[in-house]
XYZ file of C-alpha atoms in Angstrom:
778
model
C 134.524 106.286 115.487
C 132.595 107.825 112.575
C 132.140 105.955 109.315
C 135.090 106.297 106.963
C 134.969 108.070 103.614
C 135.289 104.719 101.857
C 132.249 103.440 103.748
C 130.249 106.482 102.644
C 131.443 105.963 99.068
C 130.356 102.307 99.210
C 127.037 103.373 100.739
C 126.404 105.864 97.934
C 127.381 103.268 95.337
C 124.962 100.730 96.869
C 122.155 103.297 96.710
C 122.775 104.171 93.063
C 123.002 100.469 92.151
C 119.465 99.903 93.444
C 117.804 102.527 91.255
C 117.064 102.124 87.553
C 114.716 105.118 87.342
C 115.211 108.128 89.630
C 111.746 109.534 88.841
C 110.495 108.266 92.212
C 112.514 110.984 93.971
C 110.985 113.746 91.855
C 107.312 112.876 92.396
C 105.213 115.853 93.378
C 106.763 118.184 90.821
C 104.152 120.068 88.838
C 103.905 119.927 85.063
C 106.086 116.861 84.529
C 106.535 116.166 80.831
C 109.030 113.920 78.979
C 111.595 115.952 77.096
C 113.874 113.322 75.535
C 114.263 109.592 76.030
C 115.538 110.049 79.566
C 114.972 113.684 80.561
C 111.795 115.094 82.113
C 110.897 118.788 82.410
C 108.775 120.271 85.207
C 108.104 123.472 87.101
C 110.939 124.237 89.485
C 109.999 123.680 93.146
C 112.549 126.284 94.314
C 111.054 129.397 92.700
C 107.798 130.699 91.216
C 107.965 128.974 87.868
C 105.390 129.977 85.269
C 107.260 128.168 82.510
C 108.853 124.770 83.232
C 112.539 125.516 83.793
C 113.443 122.420 85.823
C 114.660 119.146 84.322
C 115.910 115.837 85.673
C 117.445 112.770 84.068
C 115.693 109.501 84.924
C 118.657 107.147 84.586
C 121.263 109.179 86.524
C 119.079 111.296 88.792
C 120.921 114.499 87.848
C 118.906 117.742 87.719
C 119.209 121.360 86.689
C 117.129 124.518 86.996
C 117.689 126.633 83.879
C 116.490 129.711 85.779
C 119.515 129.544 88.068
C 118.357 127.662 91.184
C 121.187 125.174 90.816
C 121.997 121.702 89.563
C 123.471 118.472 90.829
C 122.730 114.858 91.720
C 119.545 113.459 93.174
C 121.179 113.765 96.607
C 121.765 117.478 96.028
C 118.089 117.805 95.069
C 116.888 116.055 98.227
C 119.258 118.142 100.351
C 118.039 121.396 98.798
C 114.400 120.367 99.050
C 114.634 119.269 102.704
C 117.036 121.986 103.798
C 119.619 119.503 105.100
C 123.182 118.492 104.348
C 124.346 116.223 101.558
C 124.951 113.449 104.100
C 121.436 113.867 105.486
C 120.065 113.536 101.958
C 122.198 110.449 101.356
C 120.798 108.808 104.487
C 117.245 109.860 103.584
C 117.449 108.217 100.156
C 119.242 105.177 101.531
C 116.623 104.642 104.225
C 113.840 104.867 101.637
C 115.528 102.176 99.565
C 116.343 99.988 102.564
C 120.135 100.285 102.216
C 121.862 99.653 105.575
C 123.539 102.774 106.908
C 127.326 102.939 107.228
C 128.489 101.643 110.585
C 129.694 104.200 113.123
C 132.680 101.914 113.700
C 134.538 100.332 110.781
C 133.333 96.799 110.120
C 136.060 94.253 109.556
C 135.784 91.723 106.740
C 134.560 88.281 107.774
C 136.585 85.378 106.420
C 135.681 81.723 106.049
C 138.549 79.260 105.575
C 138.265 76.314 103.200
C 140.953 73.746 104.013
C 142.046 70.236 103.106
C 141.128 67.373 105.426
C 144.429 67.963 107.267
C 143.689 71.666 107.803
C 145.915 73.085 105.039
C 144.494 76.338 103.682
C 143.090 76.088 100.153
C 141.168 79.353 99.821
C 138.940 81.788 101.655
C 135.473 83.268 101.164
C 135.470 86.912 102.280
C 132.394 88.892 103.295
C 133.356 92.556 102.887
C 131.802 95.376 105.019
C 129.590 96.311 102.055
C 128.141 92.776 102.193
C 129.811 91.784 98.961
C 131.412 88.357 98.808
C 134.579 87.358 97.003
C 137.002 84.452 97.091
C 140.785 84.470 97.319
C 143.719 82.075 97.547
C 147.120 82.368 99.231
C 149.890 83.657 96.963
C 152.620 81.786 98.908
C 154.185 85.049 100.067
C 151.829 85.952 102.888
C 149.389 87.702 100.631
C 146.337 86.880 98.557
C 145.216 86.447 94.967
C 141.572 87.343 94.377
C 140.684 84.388 92.188
C 140.594 80.591 92.492
C 142.194 79.634 89.191
C 143.598 76.122 89.391
C 142.329 75.539 92.953
C 140.296 72.399 93.613
C 137.098 73.228 95.509
C 136.310 71.508 98.803
C 133.438 71.522 101.288
C 133.423 73.980 104.167
C 134.618 72.594 107.541
C 136.031 69.539 105.761
C 138.316 68.368 108.640
C 135.268 67.924 110.889
C 133.440 65.889 108.250
C 136.339 63.460 107.930
C 137.007 63.104 111.657
C 133.350 62.595 112.676
C 132.278 59.822 110.273
C 129.268 58.577 112.245
C 127.385 61.842 112.511
C 124.651 63.292 110.334
C 125.925 65.954 107.918
C 123.794 69.113 107.647
C 124.124 70.903 104.277
C 123.087 74.565 104.308
C 123.426 77.519 101.960
C 126.188 79.737 103.330
C 129.106 79.652 105.722
C 127.327 81.732 108.376
C 124.539 79.155 108.582
C 127.027 76.289 108.802
C 128.813 78.039 111.667
C 125.504 78.617 113.499
C 124.672 74.907 113.358
C 128.209 73.985 114.349
C 127.728 76.175 117.388
C 124.837 73.894 118.368
C 127.145 70.871 118.162
C 125.975 69.684 114.756
C 128.177 68.685 111.857
C 127.418 71.269 109.184
C 128.886 72.242 105.832
C 128.243 74.230 102.663
C 129.871 74.955 99.323
C 131.511 78.212 98.319
C 129.716 80.462 95.863
C 126.209 80.001 97.236
C 123.169 78.391 95.619
C 123.751 76.633 92.322
C 127.499 76.075 92.901
C 127.354 72.538 94.311
C 129.770 70.258 92.437
C 129.171 66.532 91.775
C 132.562 65.615 93.295
C 131.403 66.890 96.679
C 129.185 63.792 96.912
C 132.251 61.563 97.182
C 133.252 63.315 100.416
C 130.039 62.214 102.167
C 129.679 58.720 100.708
C 127.576 56.506 102.960
C 126.591 59.350 105.279
C 123.144 60.498 106.440
C 122.505 63.933 104.959
C 120.053 66.672 105.996
C 119.631 69.559 103.537
C 118.126 72.820 104.848
C 117.292 75.153 101.933
C 116.811 78.914 102.063
C 113.237 80.082 101.551
C 113.375 81.148 97.911
C 113.266 79.507 94.497
C 117.037 79.405 94.141
C 117.343 77.768 97.550
C 114.760 75.116 96.660
C 116.441 74.307 93.345
C 119.828 74.153 95.060
C 118.483 71.645 97.594
C 117.173 69.434 94.792
C 120.491 69.572 92.914
C 122.388 68.554 96.051
C 119.932 65.748 96.765
C 120.113 64.519 93.179
C 123.929 64.364 93.235
C 123.784 62.276 96.433
C 121.346 59.688 95.063
C 122.822 56.213 95.514
C 125.882 57.667 97.252
C 124.626 58.913 100.611
C 123.005 56.485 103.060
C 119.942 58.789 103.273
C 118.954 62.306 102.275
C 116.290 64.486 103.900
C 115.229 67.952 102.761
C 113.878 69.861 105.766
C 111.683 72.897 105.136
C 111.844 75.201 108.162
C 108.451 76.625 109.197
C 107.540 80.331 109.293
C 110.621 81.529 107.425
C 110.439 85.018 105.889
C 110.985 85.418 102.170
C 114.630 84.488 101.453
C 115.018 83.463 105.092
C 117.558 80.848 106.199
C 118.319 78.666 109.192
C 120.013 81.584 110.975
C 116.774 83.583 110.688
C 114.871 80.588 112.064
C 117.208 80.323 115.045
C 117.007 84.079 115.649
C 113.204 83.772 115.742
C 113.311 81.201 118.550
C 114.226 77.929 116.843
C 116.523 75.600 118.771
C 118.382 72.301 118.526
C 115.572 70.153 119.923
C 113.010 71.673 117.565
C 115.339 71.127 114.601
C 115.883 67.470 115.484
C 112.117 66.989 115.784
C 111.645 68.457 112.299
C 114.325 66.151 110.885
C 112.721 63.095 112.510
C 109.349 63.951 110.916
C 110.731 64.141 107.352
C 110.737 61.008 105.181
C 113.952 60.229 103.275
C 114.123 61.945 99.926
C 113.803 60.049 96.646
C 113.685 61.270 93.015
C 109.953 60.488 92.943
C 109.417 62.872 95.852
C 110.690 65.920 93.965
C 108.327 68.849 94.203
C 107.741 69.698 90.537
C 106.912 73.343 91.131
C 110.401 74.880 91.348
C 111.738 73.155 88.222
C 108.521 73.710 86.277
C 108.638 77.484 86.555
C 108.896 79.309 83.224
C 112.392 80.410 82.287
C 112.761 84.043 81.166
C 115.883 85.221 79.362
C 116.834 88.766 80.326
C 119.712 89.607 77.962
C 119.762 90.235 74.229
C 116.025 90.946 74.047
C 113.630 93.875 73.861
C 112.243 94.916 77.230
C 108.666 94.646 75.948
C 109.166 90.943 75.180
C 110.613 90.275 78.624
C 107.699 92.149 80.231
C 105.169 90.124 78.208
C 106.700 86.861 79.434
C 106.827 88.194 82.992
C 103.098 88.941 82.837
C 102.428 85.439 81.530
C 104.380 84.008 84.464
C 102.478 86.180 86.967
C 99.116 85.088 85.569
C 100.113 81.419 85.340
C 101.163 81.381 89.005
C 98.038 83.219 90.167
C 95.815 80.208 90.932
C 94.503 80.502 93.589
C 94.671 84.308 93.317
C 97.564 85.911 95.152
C 97.912 89.091 93.099
C 94.932 91.279 92.210
C 93.995 94.272 90.110
C 93.185 96.989 92.645
C 92.216 100.618 92.195
C 95.748 101.927 92.682
C 97.418 99.332 90.443
C 98.447 95.836 91.475
C 97.904 94.579 95.000
C 98.036 91.588 97.256
C 96.698 90.712 100.677
C 98.774 91.664 103.688
C 98.157 90.474 107.242
C 99.239 93.196 109.668
C 98.227 94.792 112.978
C 94.997 96.075 111.401
C 94.121 92.593 110.127
C 94.012 91.466 106.524
C 94.264 94.464 104.210
C 95.004 95.251 100.579
C 98.657 96.142 100.009
C 99.460 98.011 96.803
C 102.616 96.534 95.315
C 105.451 98.948 94.724
C 108.460 98.242 92.546
C 110.376 96.423 95.280
C 107.519 94.100 96.266
C 106.822 93.359 92.597
C 110.495 92.555 92.082
C 110.303 89.955 94.864
C 107.127 88.460 93.410
C 108.721 88.142 89.958
C 111.634 86.209 91.458
C 109.153 83.636 92.792
C 107.060 83.046 89.676
C 109.813 82.476 87.114
C 113.418 81.373 86.662
C 115.435 84.335 85.401
C 118.442 83.498 83.274
C 121.111 85.070 81.120
C 122.513 83.272 78.100
C 126.323 83.463 77.942
C 128.988 81.737 75.886
C 129.439 78.902 78.374
C 125.713 78.223 78.789
C 122.815 79.506 80.880
C 123.406 81.470 84.071
C 120.838 82.200 86.827
C 120.284 85.938 87.368
C 117.862 88.196 89.219
C 114.893 89.842 87.461
C 115.485 93.220 85.858
C 114.355 96.225 87.858
C 112.916 97.720 84.679
C 110.577 94.733 84.351
C 109.226 95.304 87.869
C 108.711 98.982 87.033
C 106.727 98.102 83.914
C 104.601 95.551 85.768
C 103.748 98.148 88.428
C 102.830 100.822 85.899
C 100.623 98.673 83.644
C 97.592 96.469 84.180
C 96.886 93.406 82.102
C 93.582 91.600 81.560
C 93.411 88.402 83.539
C 94.152 89.660 87.023
C 91.107 89.253 89.288
C 89.653 92.555 90.482
C 89.654 93.156 94.234
C 87.810 96.042 95.866
C 87.776 95.143 99.544
C 88.449 92.635 102.284
C 85.315 91.750 104.250
C 84.978 89.952 107.561
C 81.276 89.095 107.298
C 79.226 87.364 104.611
C 77.967 89.847 102.001
C 75.635 89.627 99.022
C 77.285 89.875 95.607
C 76.047 91.576 92.432
C 73.874 88.540 91.627
C 72.312 88.657 95.121
C 74.096 85.489 96.205
C 75.330 85.315 99.774
C 79.105 84.944 99.987
C 79.817 82.517 102.843
C 82.921 80.595 101.776
C 86.264 82.152 102.770
C 88.576 83.377 100.039
C 88.272 85.453 96.872
C 84.872 85.944 95.226
C 84.801 87.354 91.723
C 81.104 88.284 91.709
C 81.516 90.520 94.733
C 85.125 91.527 94.019
C 85.920 90.881 97.672
C 88.105 88.585 99.702
C 86.156 87.095 102.577
C 88.477 86.752 105.558
C 86.143 84.669 107.666
C 86.714 84.722 111.415
C 86.260 81.445 113.276
C 83.147 82.617 115.127
C 81.283 83.137 111.825
C 81.908 79.662 110.390
C 78.419 78.248 111.099
C 75.882 81.040 110.706
C 73.197 78.876 109.031
C 71.195 81.580 107.222
C 68.054 79.951 105.716
C 67.169 80.736 102.103
C 63.524 81.257 103.102
C 63.407 82.374 106.735
C 60.047 81.761 108.418
C 58.174 84.566 110.141
C 59.232 83.496 113.633
C 62.903 83.537 112.630
C 62.488 86.990 111.082
C 60.727 88.365 114.177
C 63.506 87.051 116.422
C 66.166 88.602 114.168
C 64.429 91.973 114.114
C 63.932 91.898 117.869
C 67.648 91.297 118.401
C 68.396 94.447 116.376
C 65.670 96.732 117.701
C 65.106 95.479 121.247
C 68.663 94.618 122.184
C 71.250 96.413 120.024
C 69.398 99.723 119.500
C 66.919 99.688 122.365
C 68.657 102.271 124.582
C 69.558 104.818 121.895
C 67.259 107.887 122.205
C 66.096 108.178 118.583
C 64.104 111.361 118.108
C 61.656 109.812 115.612
C 60.855 106.532 113.867
C 62.708 107.889 110.829
C 65.902 108.257 112.842
C 65.684 104.646 114.013
C 64.861 103.440 110.491
C 67.935 105.186 109.106
C 70.105 103.605 111.819
C 68.853 100.167 110.751
C 69.516 101.138 107.108
C 73.113 102.018 108.035
C 73.509 98.633 109.712
C 72.175 96.780 106.647
C 74.120 98.722 104.012
C 77.574 97.049 104.217
C 75.930 93.659 103.656
C 73.919 94.688 100.561
C 76.259 97.315 99.079
C 77.251 95.133 96.132
C 73.667 94.262 95.228
C 73.193 97.611 93.460
C 75.144 100.312 91.652
C 75.117 104.007 92.360
C 76.095 106.145 95.358
C 74.778 105.973 98.901
C 74.061 108.915 101.217
C 75.857 110.053 104.327
C 74.300 108.690 107.495
C 74.402 111.794 109.687
C 74.288 110.885 113.374
C 73.529 114.113 115.233
C 72.351 115.263 118.650
C 71.746 118.554 120.443
C 74.099 117.649 123.311
C 77.415 115.820 123.702
C 77.220 112.394 125.303
C 74.025 111.343 123.546
C 75.598 108.226 121.991
C 76.502 109.390 118.462
C 80.017 107.973 118.370
C 78.894 104.844 120.210
C 76.214 104.109 117.613
C 78.731 104.493 114.781
C 81.166 102.197 116.613
C 78.558 99.458 117.109
C 77.495 99.528 113.457
C 81.150 99.286 112.384
C 81.798 96.515 114.900
C 79.079 94.369 113.370
C 80.030 95.197 109.770
C 83.811 94.870 109.964
C 84.485 93.173 113.286
C 85.978 96.199 115.022
C 86.281 99.955 114.981
C 86.305 101.475 111.500
C 88.748 104.170 112.546
C 87.360 107.682 112.693
C 88.786 110.739 111.006
C 88.011 114.435 110.636
C 87.874 116.906 107.755
C 89.213 120.448 107.641
C 88.086 123.486 105.656
C 91.164 123.100 103.488
C 89.752 121.516 100.351
C 93.109 120.243 99.121
C 93.784 118.494 102.420
C 90.250 117.071 102.424
C 90.752 115.706 98.927
C 94.005 114.020 99.904
C 92.428 112.481 102.997
C 89.420 111.187 101.068
C 91.702 109.659 98.451
C 93.809 107.979 101.117
C 90.656 106.594 102.755
C 89.100 105.235 99.554
C 92.420 103.773 98.387
C 92.157 101.201 101.185
C 88.862 99.822 99.894
C 87.056 100.460 103.200
C 83.638 99.033 104.036
C 82.899 101.736 106.612
C 84.127 105.348 106.826
C 83.350 107.319 110.002
C 83.937 111.054 110.232
C 83.646 112.415 113.740
C 83.533 115.830 115.392
C 81.952 118.051 112.745
C 80.441 120.371 115.354
C 82.032 123.334 113.628
C 80.274 122.540 110.382
C 80.788 120.526 107.228
C 81.089 122.499 104.000
C 83.629 120.559 101.938
C 82.782 120.445 98.242
C 85.339 117.649 97.866
C 83.472 115.604 100.457
C 80.146 116.231 98.756
C 81.647 115.102 95.452
C 83.227 111.978 96.946
C 80.010 110.736 98.542
C 77.961 111.137 95.366
C 80.554 109.663 93.004
C 80.354 105.875 92.444
C 83.982 106.193 91.316
C 86.397 108.663 92.923
C 89.290 109.763 90.721
C 92.434 111.380 92.034
C 96.210 111.123 92.077
C 97.746 109.057 94.861
C 100.375 110.919 96.854
C 103.786 110.151 95.374
C 102.420 109.090 91.972
C 101.708 111.049 88.820
C 98.985 108.984 87.158
C 95.303 109.311 87.965
C 93.625 106.334 89.576
C 89.953 105.518 90.165
C 88.604 104.077 93.398
C 85.171 102.468 93.715
C 83.071 104.146 96.390
C 81.277 101.291 98.183
C 81.666 102.409 101.770
C 79.058 103.127 104.406
C 79.608 106.812 105.196
C 78.807 107.894 108.760
C 79.244 111.434 110.077
C 78.573 112.500 113.658
C 78.312 115.889 115.339
C 76.321 118.087 117.699
C 73.809 120.117 115.666
C 76.388 120.438 112.873
C 76.120 123.243 110.357
C 75.982 121.837 106.846
C 76.206 123.346 103.421
C 73.153 122.559 101.319
C 75.385 120.456 99.076
C 76.214 118.272 102.083
C 72.726 118.311 103.629
C 70.994 117.002 100.512
C 73.416 114.077 100.549
C 72.444 113.069 104.098
C 69.857 110.979 105.844
C 69.528 111.994 109.462
C 69.826 109.815 112.552
C 69.006 112.201 115.395
C 69.534 111.200 119.022
C 67.832 113.294 121.710
C 67.298 111.997 125.241
C 65.819 115.286 126.447
C 68.346 115.321 129.292
C 70.638 118.227 130.069
C 73.467 115.764 130.756
C 72.671 112.653 128.692
C 75.977 111.017 129.572
C 74.714 110.526 133.143
C 71.862 108.219 132.072
C 71.725 104.722 133.637
C 69.548 101.625 133.534
C 70.615 100.334 130.123
C 69.511 96.858 129.059
C 73.055 95.814 128.082
C 75.774 97.655 129.943
C 78.439 98.007 128.645
C 76.903 97.687 125.184
C 80.274 97.513 123.387
C 81.231 94.288 125.147
C 77.748 92.855 124.595
C 77.919 93.643 120.878
C 81.387 92.163 120.507
C 80.331 89.003 122.342
C 77.131 88.630 120.308
C 78.505 89.679 116.917
C 77.808 86.259 115.279
C 74.157 86.408 116.292
C 73.849 90.049 115.180
C 75.453 89.330 111.798
C 73.130 86.363 111.311
C 70.135 88.531 112.229
C 71.071 91.153 109.608
C 71.506 88.468 106.934
C 68.154 86.868 107.816
C 66.363 90.197 107.390
C 67.932 90.744 103.966
C 67.352 87.153 102.845
C 63.706 87.416 103.951
C 63.226 90.410 101.658
C 64.827 88.542 98.732
C 62.791 85.385 99.337
C 59.605 87.469 99.589
C 60.005 88.804 96.054
C 62.328 91.767 96.712
C 59.716 94.501 96.375
C 61.424 97.860 95.972
C 60.472 100.994 97.864
C 58.584 103.682 95.979
C 60.108 106.387 98.206
C 63.338 107.674 96.729
C 65.989 110.230 97.566
C 67.415 112.311 94.740
C 70.837 111.081 93.527
C 70.447 107.952 95.659
C 67.565 106.209 93.898
C 68.991 102.661 93.919
C 69.943 102.929 97.578
C 66.399 104.125 98.370
C 64.739 101.351 96.376
C 66.749 98.557 98.013
C 67.083 99.737 101.619
C 63.575 101.165 101.711
C 62.229 97.907 100.321
C 63.959 95.833 103.014
C 62.811 98.099 105.838
C 59.234 98.086 104.593
C 59.196 94.292 104.318
C 60.525 93.715 107.848
C 58.157 96.312 109.319
C 60.486 99.170 110.306
C 58.561 102.448 109.719
C 59.785 105.944 108.994
C 62.195 105.501 106.081
C 62.938 108.941 104.526
C 60.228 110.598 106.633
C 60.973 114.198 107.630
C 63.574 114.696 104.907
C 62.178 118.039 103.743
C 62.110 119.380 107.312
C 65.694 118.265 107.807
C 66.818 120.073 104.644
C 65.050 123.227 105.739
C 66.722 123.125 109.152
C 70.119 122.284 107.707
C 70.089 124.938 105.002
C 71.712 127.638 107.106
C 73.745 128.510 104.039
C 70.684 129.767 102.184
C 69.554 131.862 105.130
C 72.999 133.443 105.354
C 72.977 134.224 101.632
C 69.479 135.697 102.024
C 70.693 138.076 104.745
C 73.679 139.045 102.626
C 71.479 139.734 99.584
C 69.310 142.088 101.660
C 72.422 143.999 102.791
C 73.605 144.013 99.170
C 70.316 145.560 97.975
C 70.333 148.144 100.734
C 73.764 149.345 99.629
C 73.752 148.985 95.839
C 70.145 148.310 94.771
C 70.245 147.042 91.166
C 73.573 148.658 90.201
C 76.313 146.346 88.861
C 79.087 145.892 91.397
C 82.439 144.116 91.489
C 83.160 140.985 93.452
C 85.778 142.873 95.477
C 83.207 145.422 96.618
C 80.806 142.651 97.616
C 83.579 140.853 99.480
C 84.256 144.077 101.415
C 80.539 144.222 102.280
C 80.507 140.573 103.387
C 83.602 140.861 105.574
C 82.533 144.200 107.036
C 79.197 142.843 108.280
C 80.372 139.227 108.871
C 78.107 137.706 106.236
C 78.568 134.295 104.511
C 81.992 133.652 106.022
C 81.987 130.140 104.538
C 81.961 131.644 101.031
C 85.376 133.259 101.303
C 87.189 131.245 104.000
C 90.818 131.038 102.873
C 94.313 131.745 104.165
C 95.249 134.745 102.019
C 93.433 137.805 100.697
C 93.992 136.664 97.133
C 92.566 133.229 97.897
C 89.578 134.879 99.612
C 88.850 136.971 96.498
C 89.110 133.937 94.235
C 86.876 131.783 96.402
C 84.295 134.494 96.908
C 84.193 135.158 93.168
C 83.442 131.486 92.547
C 80.800 131.504 95.265
C 79.068 134.507 93.691
C 79.246 132.931 90.238
C 77.534 129.816 91.600
C 74.534 132.000 92.563
C 73.777 132.928 88.958
C 69.986 133.243 88.463
C 69.347 132.034 92.008
C 66.463 133.680 93.836
C 66.527 134.909 97.440
C 63.145 136.297 98.494
C 62.258 139.089 96.063
C 65.728 139.260 94.458
C 67.613 137.280 91.830
C 71.398 137.303 91.356
C 72.436 138.271 87.813
C 75.898 138.126 86.283
C 77.092 141.075 84.169
C 80.358 142.219 82.598
C 82.207 145.530 82.268
C 82.983 145.617 78.528
C 85.745 148.241 78.950
C 87.611 146.755 81.894
C 86.695 143.173 80.955
C 85.821 142.346 84.543
C 82.930 140.332 85.853
C 80.183 142.249 87.658
C 77.190 141.188 89.706
C 73.832 142.834 90.259
C 70.432 142.144 91.788
C 67.080 142.400 90.079
C 63.656 142.426 91.627
C 61.707 139.365 90.598
C 59.098 140.326 88.043
C 60.872 143.522 86.855
C 61.978 143.853 83.259
C 65.742 143.522 82.892
C-alpha cells in the first residue's frame, strides 16, 4: 500500500523543520548576491540570463524567476532543475537531509502502557509514525486525553518491579530499551519523558534494590544517569553505571544489542563495574559550559559556542583545515580529514556545551540552534590548530625535527597516524658511514635495482621522488612534477609510482587522469588538493598533457578555488609529491618546464616479458619491508642534516628550494645525475614550439607581413591541421575564443626568422595579428 497523503505531509514538514537556511539547495547558481535580509538574487539556471532575474528566499526556500521561468518552493526548484516530479524532488531533498522516507505501508503508532502495581492503566506514551512522542491518559469513556494533568507518574513495567523483589533493576532511557532487556529476561524500567525527567519519588519504588543504570551515549544521557544515581544514594542497596563499549553517537542499549551484544556480555560488563558513589562522579558532563539560546543576539551565542569548542579541544579533536573546519575520520581509506558540514558541527556543539533555554519556571535543556552551527561552519576563529595532512610515516617538520610520536604536531601541521610496524624505527641523529651505505644500498640495490633507468639522472630523480614526502615540510615553495615515462608500455612506470607511494603513505596513492576540459581539470585538482594528499599520481597521459590549470596547480604553493557546492573561495596548501606517467607523452612547454624526467627504457620490444628480477613480486617485497625502507630514507635525510646540510648549487627555475634541498641530499649520499639532461629533455618535449613554428611558416606563405584576423588564421590552422591543441574546444565559438587567446600569448615571440606582432583595426575595433621578419624596421 502506498504512503498516505498524511504521511507525505508529515514527511514534508519534517524536511522543512530541519532547515534554517535553504541556501544549500541553491549552490551552483551564478552571480549570487544578497538582495534584502533574507532574499538572494542570481542568474536564472533555466534560461540565458545576462542580468540576474532569479531570486530565492533563504528562510522559506521559495524562489521566483522574474523573466517568467516560474516560481514556487524549494521542492519545485529541485523538480524543475532535475526534470522530475514534485515527489521525486521531495525524496531527493529528504534523502540529502537524512529524513526517513514515508513507509510504503502505513505505520501504526507504538504505545507503552504505564500502570499501577496492580496493572491498572495510568497513562500511555505514544510513538507516532513520524517518530514524535506524546503522552495521554484515559478519559473514562473509552477515549484519550492528550495530557497528564493531575496524573501521578510511575515507573515503566511497575508490576514486574513489585513482584520480582530479589532481582537487579536495570534503568535505561526509553521504553523500547526497557522492552529489549525484558526480552532477555532482565527486570528493566524507565521513566516517561526521556532524559532529565526522572523524579525523586521514583527512588522509593526501588528502595533496597540493586540498580544498574545504562545511559545513552550523549551528554544528556550521561547527566540523566548521574541524576538517577544521585536520587538513589542511601536508598538503593547498590548503584552501578555501565558504559556500553563501541556505541555510536547517541547510541543506546538497543543499538549495542543490534551490533552483536548479548546477555552474557552485558552481565560481564556489570560485574566489572564498581558500585557508584558521589565521589566517583565524572566531572566532565556537569562541568560543561552552559549556553543560553533564547533572548540573546546570535553573535553572542556564537561567541560562547566558539569558546566552548576551543575549551574542549585539548587534545585537538577539531582543526582548521583548508576548506573550513575539520576533524579526523577513520574510514575504509584509513584516517582522513573530514570537513565538517552543518550537521556534523551541530552534533559536535551538543557535546561541548549544555544548551539551555530560560523560561518562567526555570532552566530547560534544549538542543543547539541550527543557526549557530551554520555560523561556526562559515567562520574560522584563531585558536584552532591548523591541519594540512594525515601522514603514516615520520616526517621532518619546518624546524627540521623528525616527527616520530603519534598524534598532532603543530610544527608540521600534520597528524601522525603511526602504524604498529613503525613504532621502533630507531633513526640515529648522526648515522655513521656504514649505516648510511646500508640504507642507500637498500634503496638502490634492492628497491630500484630492476627498474631500467635510461640514465643516472633518471635514477637520481626517482630517489628524489622517494625522499620528497619526508622532507616536504622542511622548505617552502613548489615542487616539480616527477614525470615517469617510457617508450613502450610495460616498462614499469605505474609500478615505480606505486612503490614510491607505498613507502610514503603505506599503500596506493590512488591514480587519476586529466582531460582536455580545463574546467573539469580544475575541479578534479581542487577535489584532490582538498584532501591534503601526500602523493598525487596521474596516470595514462599518452595522449598528451596540455592543461594550463594543471601547470598552475603544480607551481602554486597555495591553490585557490571554490569547492563544489560552496560559494566562498578556499585555499589549499600544495605539499604533495606529484607523479605523472605515460608513454612518450606530448607535453606543452608550460608542463615540460615544470617536470623532472624519470625515463625507463629496457631496450626490449616487449619489456613486460622480462624475468630474473631480484625481488619478485616487488610489490609484496616492498610492503613486507616497508619499515626498513622508511628507516633507510630517514637515515639518508638525517645524514645530510648531521653533515651540515650543504645545499645544491644546481637549481631548476621556479623550484629553487626543492633543488637546493633534494639536490643537496643526493649529492651528500653519493647519487649522481641530479638535474642532468634537463635542457635536452625540454628540447625533446617542446613539440608545441615546433608545431607553432610550422604554423608560422604556413602563415607567412599565405599572408606575408599583412595584418590578418584571428578567424582567418584559425581557418588556416584547421585547414592544414596545425596547432590543434591551440583551439581544441567543443563549439566553434569556443574554438575561436581559445585560438584568439593562444595567438595573443605569442605576442613578440620569435619563431625562426619571424616574430608575432599584435595589431588593431581602428575602424572595426578588432584585434589583428601579423608577422615581421626579424631585423626589419616595423
